[in-house]
Amino acid sequence: MSYLVLARKFRPKTFSEMVGQEHVVQALENALTSQRLHHAYLFTGTRGVGKTTVSRILAKSLNCQGPDGQGGITATPCGVCDACKAIDAGRFVDYTELDAASNRGVDEVQSLLEQAVYKPVQGRFKVFMIDEVHMLTNTAFNAMLKTLEEPPEYLKFVLATTDPQKVPVTVLSRCLQFNLRPMAPETILEHLTGVLQTEQVPAESQALRLLARAARGSMRDALSLTDQAIAFGNGNLVEAGVRQMLGSVDRGHVFKLIEALAQGDGKTVVDTSEALRRDGMSAASTLEEMTAVLQAMAVLQAVPSRAPPNEASDPDAADTARLAALMPMDETQLLYSLCLHGRGELGLAPDEYAALTMVLLRLLAFKPSGSAEKKTLIHAEAPVAPPPATLQVPKTPESPPASEPLPSRSAPPGQRLAVVDAPSRQRQEKSAGAPADGPRDATKVVAIPMRVQPPPSARDTPRAAEASAPSAAIEPSEEGDFWHATVTQMVVAEAITALARELALQSQLIARDVDQWVLRVERESLNQVSSREKVQAALAALGHGVTLAIEIGVVLDSPARRNKLAAEIRQNAAEDAIRNDPEVQALMRDFDAKIVPGTLRPA
C-alpha cells in the first residue's frame, strides 16, 4: 500500500476537525443549522489554511444523506453515506472542482456553466468549486456574472483565492466572503503534537516548535515539513536534526549576538558572524531569529508585569528576560528596526554575511561611547538635577558689583550667573578655616569670580538678526575660544555623538562657575535631558565636573559657527589662489576658459 502524506491523511473531514478557523466554522455551522444558505461563497486566505477543505466539508453538509439515507442538510456530515464518501474520494458527480490557474479562459467557464441547467444527478445540490478564482480572465469573469447572481436553487458556487484584490468588485458583491486567517504557531504546534502521537512518532517539543514557526501560518506546510523531518531523522524528530534540515540558526548564537551588542562588544559580534559563516547558516534566518527575540524583549520591557512563559512552553524565556533587562528600551527598538530592514540589504551586498555583519555593527555606531554615558536599566529613573541655590556675590575688584539669580530660559542674553551650591560652600568654608561641624557664618562665604560672556554692544544689535547667516562674522572671546577648544576635543575623541554632539556644537557658552556652566541654544529640540547628561559626562571625563544649564536665545558664537566660518575662509582662499594663478588667467584669457562654480575644494 502506497504511503499517504500527512497533509492528505489528516485533512479534516468535518467542521469539528478544523483548527484555527473558528470564526468561519461558526458562521457556516449556524447557517446550515438554520437553513439560511447563500448561493455563493468566497473563501480567501494564504496557502494551506483550509480553503479547499472547507469547500468539501460544505459540499458534504449540503448533500449528506445520513447513515440511514434519510438525512438532510446538516452541519455535521456523517462521513459514511455514499455522498460523503464520494466527495472525500473526489468522484461525486454533482461536486465539480475547477482549477482556474490552468483553466482561466472563457471557454472553460462557459463549459462549466453549461452544466448549471441540469439538476443534480446524485445529490441534493450541485456545487461548483473554482479554486484560485483570481486567475480567471476578465472575459471569463463577465461570462459567469449573471449565473453567479441568480443561479438555480439547486446550484451553489464556492470560490477560493489567495489574492482577493484581483477579484472584480462585481464578483465580490455577489458572494459571502470569509477570510481564513494564518494559524498561530501555538495552534500548529498543538495540532502537530496530536498528529505525531497518532502516528506514534517520537518528537522533541523544541523540534515541533521550529516546524511550527517555519510553517508561517500554513497547516499544510507544517505537515509537509513534518513529513520531511521524519524522513530526515529516520523516524525521530530531534531539535538538532530539524534545525539542520531547516537551516535555522541556533537561538544560542542569537542570544550571544544580542548580549554582545548590548555590551558594545564588537569583537564578539564579528567572531559570532564568522562562526555562522563557517557553519553555513543562513544570514536571513539569523536576522529573522533576532527579530523574534527582540520582539519578545520589547514586550517584556514595555509590560514588565506581563507573566513570562514558563520553561516548559518556551525554553528561551529565561534568556529573553535576562537580555530584556540588559539592553535599554531604545536600543532594543533600534536593533529591531535594523534587523527588520537589514533583511532587504542581504541581496544587495556582494556577500550576505558581509551585509549581516554591517547590520549588526550598525548598532554599535549609534551606541554611546564610554562607560560614563552607559544607559541605566529600563526601570531606573532618570536623575534630575536639584534646582541650584542662588547667592548674592559681594563686591570685589575681580567680580561685578552685583548679581542676579540663575537666568531662566526667558532671561535676556546678557544676564549674569552667581551660583554656589552646598558642596561648593563646604569646600570654601574648609578653605577659610571654618570648623567642619560648627555653625556656618554667611559672611565667610566667598564667591568664586565668574567668567561671563560679555553681552553684544549697541553697535552689534542691528546685526543680531543676521547672526544665523553662514558668513556672519564672529567676534572672538575668551569664553568662545575655550568652549570651541573643549567641544573640538570631545568630538575628535568621539566622546559625544548624535544629538549630544549637536547640542555642544550649536550652543554658546554664556557663563562658567565652579559647579555650573550656562549654555545657550536657539532650538528647543536640542534641549534634551539625555543629550545634556551625555555632554556633562564627556566634560567630566575631561576634568570638568560641572552641571549644565540650558537657556533658549540668539546664539552669536558657537563651535559650529566657528567651524563653518573657518571652512568658508579656506574655501575663499583656495578660490582666490586659483583665480590669481598666472597659468589659469592665461587659459581664461586665451581660450575663454571658465571655472565651473562649485568644483573648487581646498586641499
Tab-separated table of N, CA and C in Angstrom, residues 253-328:
chain	number	residue	atom	x	y	z
A	253	HIS	N	23.273	31.286	19.437
A	253	HIS	CA	24.046	32.287	18.693
A	253	HIS	C	23.338	33.641	18.712
A	254	VAL	N	22.014	33.598	18.604
A	254	VAL	CA	21.245	34.848	18.595
A	254	VAL	C	21.377	35.561	19.936
A	255	PHE	N	21.253	34.802	21.028
A	255	PHE	CA	21.389	35.416	22.351
A	255	PHE	C	22.802	35.975	22.544
A	256	LYS	N	23.785	35.265	22.019
A	256	LYS	CA	25.169	35.739	22.149
A	256	LYS	C	25.367	37.045	21.389
A	257	LEU	N	24.778	37.139	20.201
A	257	LEU	CA	24.900	38.368	19.416
A	257	LEU	C	24.219	39.541	20.112
A	258	ILE	N	23.011	39.325	20.617
A	258	ILE	CA	22.285	40.421	21.252
A	258	ILE	C	23.003	40.867	22.524
A	259	GLU	N	23.525	39.922	23.294
A	259	GLU	CA	24.248	40.287	24.512
A	259	GLU	C	25.511	41.079	24.181
A	260	ALA	N	26.221	40.658	23.125
A	260	ALA	CA	27.419	41.387	22.723
A	260	ALA	C	27.077	42.799	22.255
A	261	LEU	N	25.971	42.950	21.537
A	261	LEU	CA	25.553	44.280	21.091
A	261	LEU	C	25.143	45.152	22.272
A	262	ALA	N	24.497	44.557	23.262
A	262	ALA	CA	24.101	45.328	24.438
A	262	ALA	C	25.310	45.828	25.213
A	263	GLN	N	26.397	45.036	25.218
A	263	GLN	CA	27.599	45.404	25.948
A	263	GLN	C	28.610	46.153	25.098
A	264	GLY	N	28.286	46.380	23.819
A	264	GLY	CA	29.206	47.095	22.939
A	264	GLY	C	30.445	46.298	22.583
A	265	ASP	N	30.338	44.965	22.575
A	265	ASP	CA	31.481	44.086	22.298
A	265	ASP	C	31.519	43.764	20.805
A	266	GLY	N	32.198	44.601	20.037
A	266	GLY	CA	32.257	44.389	18.594
A	266	GLY	C	33.014	43.140	18.199
A	267	LYS	N	34.039	42.762	18.960
A	267	LYS	CA	34.828	41.572	18.622
A	267	LYS	C	33.964	40.312	18.669
A	268	THR	N	33.132	40.182	19.713
A	268	THR	CA	32.260	39.012	19.806
A	268	THR	C	31.247	38.990	18.671
A	269	VAL	N	30.751	40.157	18.284
A	269	VAL	CA	29.791	40.224	17.183
A	269	VAL	C	30.426	39.708	15.894
A	270	VAL	N	31.633	40.175	15.587
A	270	VAL	CA	32.300	39.751	14.350
A	270	VAL	C	32.663	38.271	14.415
A	271	ASP	N	33.160	37.815	15.561
A	271	ASP	CA	33.535	36.400	15.691
A	271	ASP	C	32.323	35.491	15.543
A	272	THR	N	31.201	35.868	16.131
A	272	THR	CA	29.988	35.047	16.011
A	272	THR	C	29.486	35.027	14.579
A	273	SER	N	29.552	36.168	13.900
A	273	SER	CA	29.140	36.209	12.494
A	273	SER	C	30.030	35.306	11.638
A	274	GLU	N	31.326	35.316	11.912
A	274	GLU	CA	32.225	34.427	11.167
A	274	GLU	C	31.934	32.963	11.477
A	275	ALA	N	31.573	32.657	12.720
A	275	ALA	CA	31.227	31.277	13.072
A	275	ALA	C	29.980	30.822	12.326
A	276	LEU	N	29.003	31.698	12.196
A	276	LEU	CA	27.803	31.356	11.431
A	276	LEU	C	28.140	31.137	9.960
A	277	ARG	N	29.080	31.926	9.439
A	277	ARG	CA	29.503	31.730	8.042
A	277	ARG	C	30.148	30.366	7.863
A	278	ARG	N	31.039	29.995	8.818
A	278	ARG	CA	31.713	28.697	8.709
A	278	ARG	C	30.734	27.531	8.801
A	279	ASP	N	29.693	27.696	9.623
A	279	ASP	CA	28.711	26.622	9.780
A	279	ASP	C	27.688	26.595	8.657
A	280	GLY	N	27.743	27.571	7.768
A	280	GLY	CA	26.820	27.589	6.630
A	280	GLY	C	25.397	27.983	6.990
A	281	MET	N	25.223	28.703	8.097
A	281	MET	CA	23.888	29.123	8.499
A	281	MET	C	23.413	30.305	7.644
A	282	SER	N	22.116	30.399	7.499
A	282	SER	CA	21.531	31.450	6.663
A	282	SER	C	21.584	32.790	7.382
A	283	ALA	N	22.066	33.805	6.676
A	283	ALA	CA	22.080	35.148	7.255
A	283	ALA	C	20.667	35.683	7.439
A	284	ALA	N	19.790	35.375	6.480
A	284	ALA	CA	18.398	35.816	6.613
A	284	ALA	C	17.730	35.167	7.816
A	285	SER	N	18.030	33.880	8.038
A	285	SER	CA	17.466	33.200	9.208
A	285	SER	C	17.988	33.796	10.505
A	286	THR	N	19.257	34.228	10.504
A	286	THR	CA	19.817	34.867	11.701
A	286	THR	C	19.062	36.138	12.044
A	287	LEU	N	18.841	36.985	11.057
A	287	LEU	CA	18.109	38.226	11.306
A	287	LEU	C	16.659	37.947	11.688
A	288	GLU	N	16.085	36.907	11.107
A	288	GLU	CA	14.698	36.567	11.452
A	288	GLU	C	14.592	36.110	12.905
A	289	GLU	N	15.525	35.267	13.343
A	289	GLU	CA	15.506	34.810	14.735
A	289	GLU	C	15.765	35.977	15.686
A	290	MET	N	16.682	36.869	15.307
A	290	MET	CA	16.949	38.026	16.151
A	290	MET	C	15.715	38.924	16.258
A	291	THR	N	15.001	39.078	15.165
A	291	THR	CA	13.792	39.891	15.195
A	291	THR	C	12.761	39.301	16.146
A	292	ALA	N	12.606	37.968	16.129
A	292	ALA	CA	11.640	37.321	17.024
A	292	ALA	C	12.035	37.521	18.488
A	293	VAL	N	13.333	37.366	18.798
A	293	VAL	CA	13.791	37.532	20.175
A	293	VAL	C	13.633	38.988	20.614
A	294	LEU	N	13.992	39.931	19.748
A	294	LEU	CA	13.885	41.350	20.097
A	294	LEU	C	12.431	41.768	20.303
A	295	GLN	N	11.518	41.163	19.535
A	295	GLN	CA	10.110	41.474	19.733
A	295	GLN	C	9.648	41.012	21.114
A	296	ALA	N	10.078	39.813	21.513
A	296	ALA	CA	9.726	39.331	22.847
A	296	ALA	C	10.364	40.195	23.931
A	297	MET	N	11.596	40.648	23.712
A	297	MET	CA	12.254	41.532	24.678
A	297	MET	C	11.503	42.856	24.814
A	298	ALA	N	11.083	43.419	23.684
A	298	ALA	CA	10.374	44.699	23.717
A	298	ALA	C	9.063	44.587	24.484
A	299	VAL	N	8.381	43.459	24.341
A	299	VAL	CA	7.127	43.264	25.077
A	299	VAL	C	7.402	43.220	26.575
A	300	LEU	N	8.454	42.501	26.978
A	300	LEU	CA	8.790	42.421	28.406
A	300	LEU	C	9.209	43.785	28.943
A	301	GLN	N	9.905	44.570	28.144
A	301	GLN	CA	10.333	45.889	28.590
A	301	GLN	C	9.159	46.856	28.704
A	302	ALA	N	8.224	46.773	27.781
A	302	ALA	CA	7.088	47.688	27.799
A	302	ALA	C	6.062	47.292	28.859
A	303	VAL	N	5.919	45.987	29.099
A	303	VAL	CA	4.935	45.498	30.070
A	303	VAL	C	5.665	44.588	31.058
A	304	PRO	N	6.385	45.148	32.020
A	304	PRO	CA	7.136	44.307	32.963
A	304	PRO	C	6.250	43.381	33.786
A	305	SER	N	4.978	43.765	33.985
A	305	SER	CA	4.093	42.931	34.787
A	305	SER	C	3.568	41.726	34.031
A	306	ARG	N	3.807	41.673	32.742
A	306	ARG	CA	3.332	40.543	31.938
A	306	ARG	C	4.013	39.271	32.401
A	307	ALA	N	3.222	38.226	32.636
A	307	ALA	CA	3.780	36.952	33.116
A	307	ALA	C	4.571	36.295	31.999
A	308	PRO	N	5.865	36.041	32.190
A	308	PRO	CA	6.659	35.415	31.135
A	308	PRO	C	6.290	33.954	30.969
A	309	PRO	N	6.484	33.382	29.791
A	309	PRO	CA	6.210	31.966	29.579
A	309	PRO	C	7.103	31.111	30.466
A	310	ASN	N	6.579	29.978	30.861
A	310	ASN	CA	7.392	29.090	31.680
A	310	ASN	C	8.361	28.309	30.812
A	311	GLU	N	9.269	27.626	31.459
A	311	GLU	CA	10.316	26.910	30.735
A	311	GLU	C	9.749	25.787	29.878
A	312	ALA	N	8.622	25.212	30.295
A	312	ALA	CA	8.060	24.101	29.531
A	312	ALA	C	7.511	24.570	28.189
A	313	SER	N	6.838	25.720	28.198
A	313	SER	CA	6.256	26.220	26.950
A	313	SER	C	7.264	26.963	26.095
A	314	ASP	N	8.262	27.576	26.702
A	314	ASP	CA	9.275	28.314	25.946
A	314	ASP	C	10.610	28.222	26.682
A	315	PRO	N	11.507	27.345	26.256
A	315	PRO	CA	12.800	27.200	26.947
A	315	PRO	C	13.661	28.456	26.859
A	316	ASP	N	13.356	29.353	25.922
A	316	ASP	CA	14.173	30.556	25.757
A	316	ASP	C	13.680	31.716	26.615
A	317	ALA	N	12.669	31.490	27.457
A	317	ALA	CA	12.065	32.594	28.207
A	317	ALA	C	13.070	33.235	29.161
A	318	ALA	N	13.883	32.416	29.833
A	318	ALA	CA	14.827	32.960	30.812
A	318	ALA	C	15.872	33.846	30.139
A	319	ASP	N	16.430	33.390	29.014
A	319	ASP	CA	17.424	34.193	28.306
A	319	ASP	C	16.804	35.470	27.754
A	320	THR	N	15.575	35.373	27.279
A	320	THR	CA	14.909	36.569	26.757
A	320	THR	C	14.704	37.601	27.853
A	321	ALA	N	14.262	37.149	29.035
A	321	ALA	CA	14.062	38.077	30.145
A	321	ALA	C	15.383	38.696	30.599
A	322	ARG	N	16.463	37.908	30.590
A	322	ARG	CA	17.766	38.435	31.004
A	322	ARG	C	18.236	39.522	30.044
A	323	LEU	N	18.092	39.296	28.754
A	323	LEU	CA	18.524	40.293	27.775
A	323	LEU	C	17.617	41.521	27.800
A	324	ALA	N	16.327	41.330	28.107
A	324	ALA	CA	15.421	42.476	28.195
A	324	ALA	C	15.844	43.423	29.308
A	325	ALA	N	16.392	42.874	30.395
A	325	ALA	CA	16.875	43.722	31.478
A	325	ALA	C	18.250	44.310	31.177
A	326	LEU	N	18.999	43.685	30.271
A	326	LEU	CA	20.361	44.129	29.974
A	326	LEU	C	20.387	45.261	28.955
A	327	MET	N	19.487	45.222	27.973
A	327	MET	CA	19.510	46.211	26.886
A	327	MET	C	18.442	47.274	27.121
A	328	PRO	N	18.783	48.555	27.004
A	328	PRO	CA	17.776	49.619	27.161
A	328	PRO	C	16.688	49.522	26.104
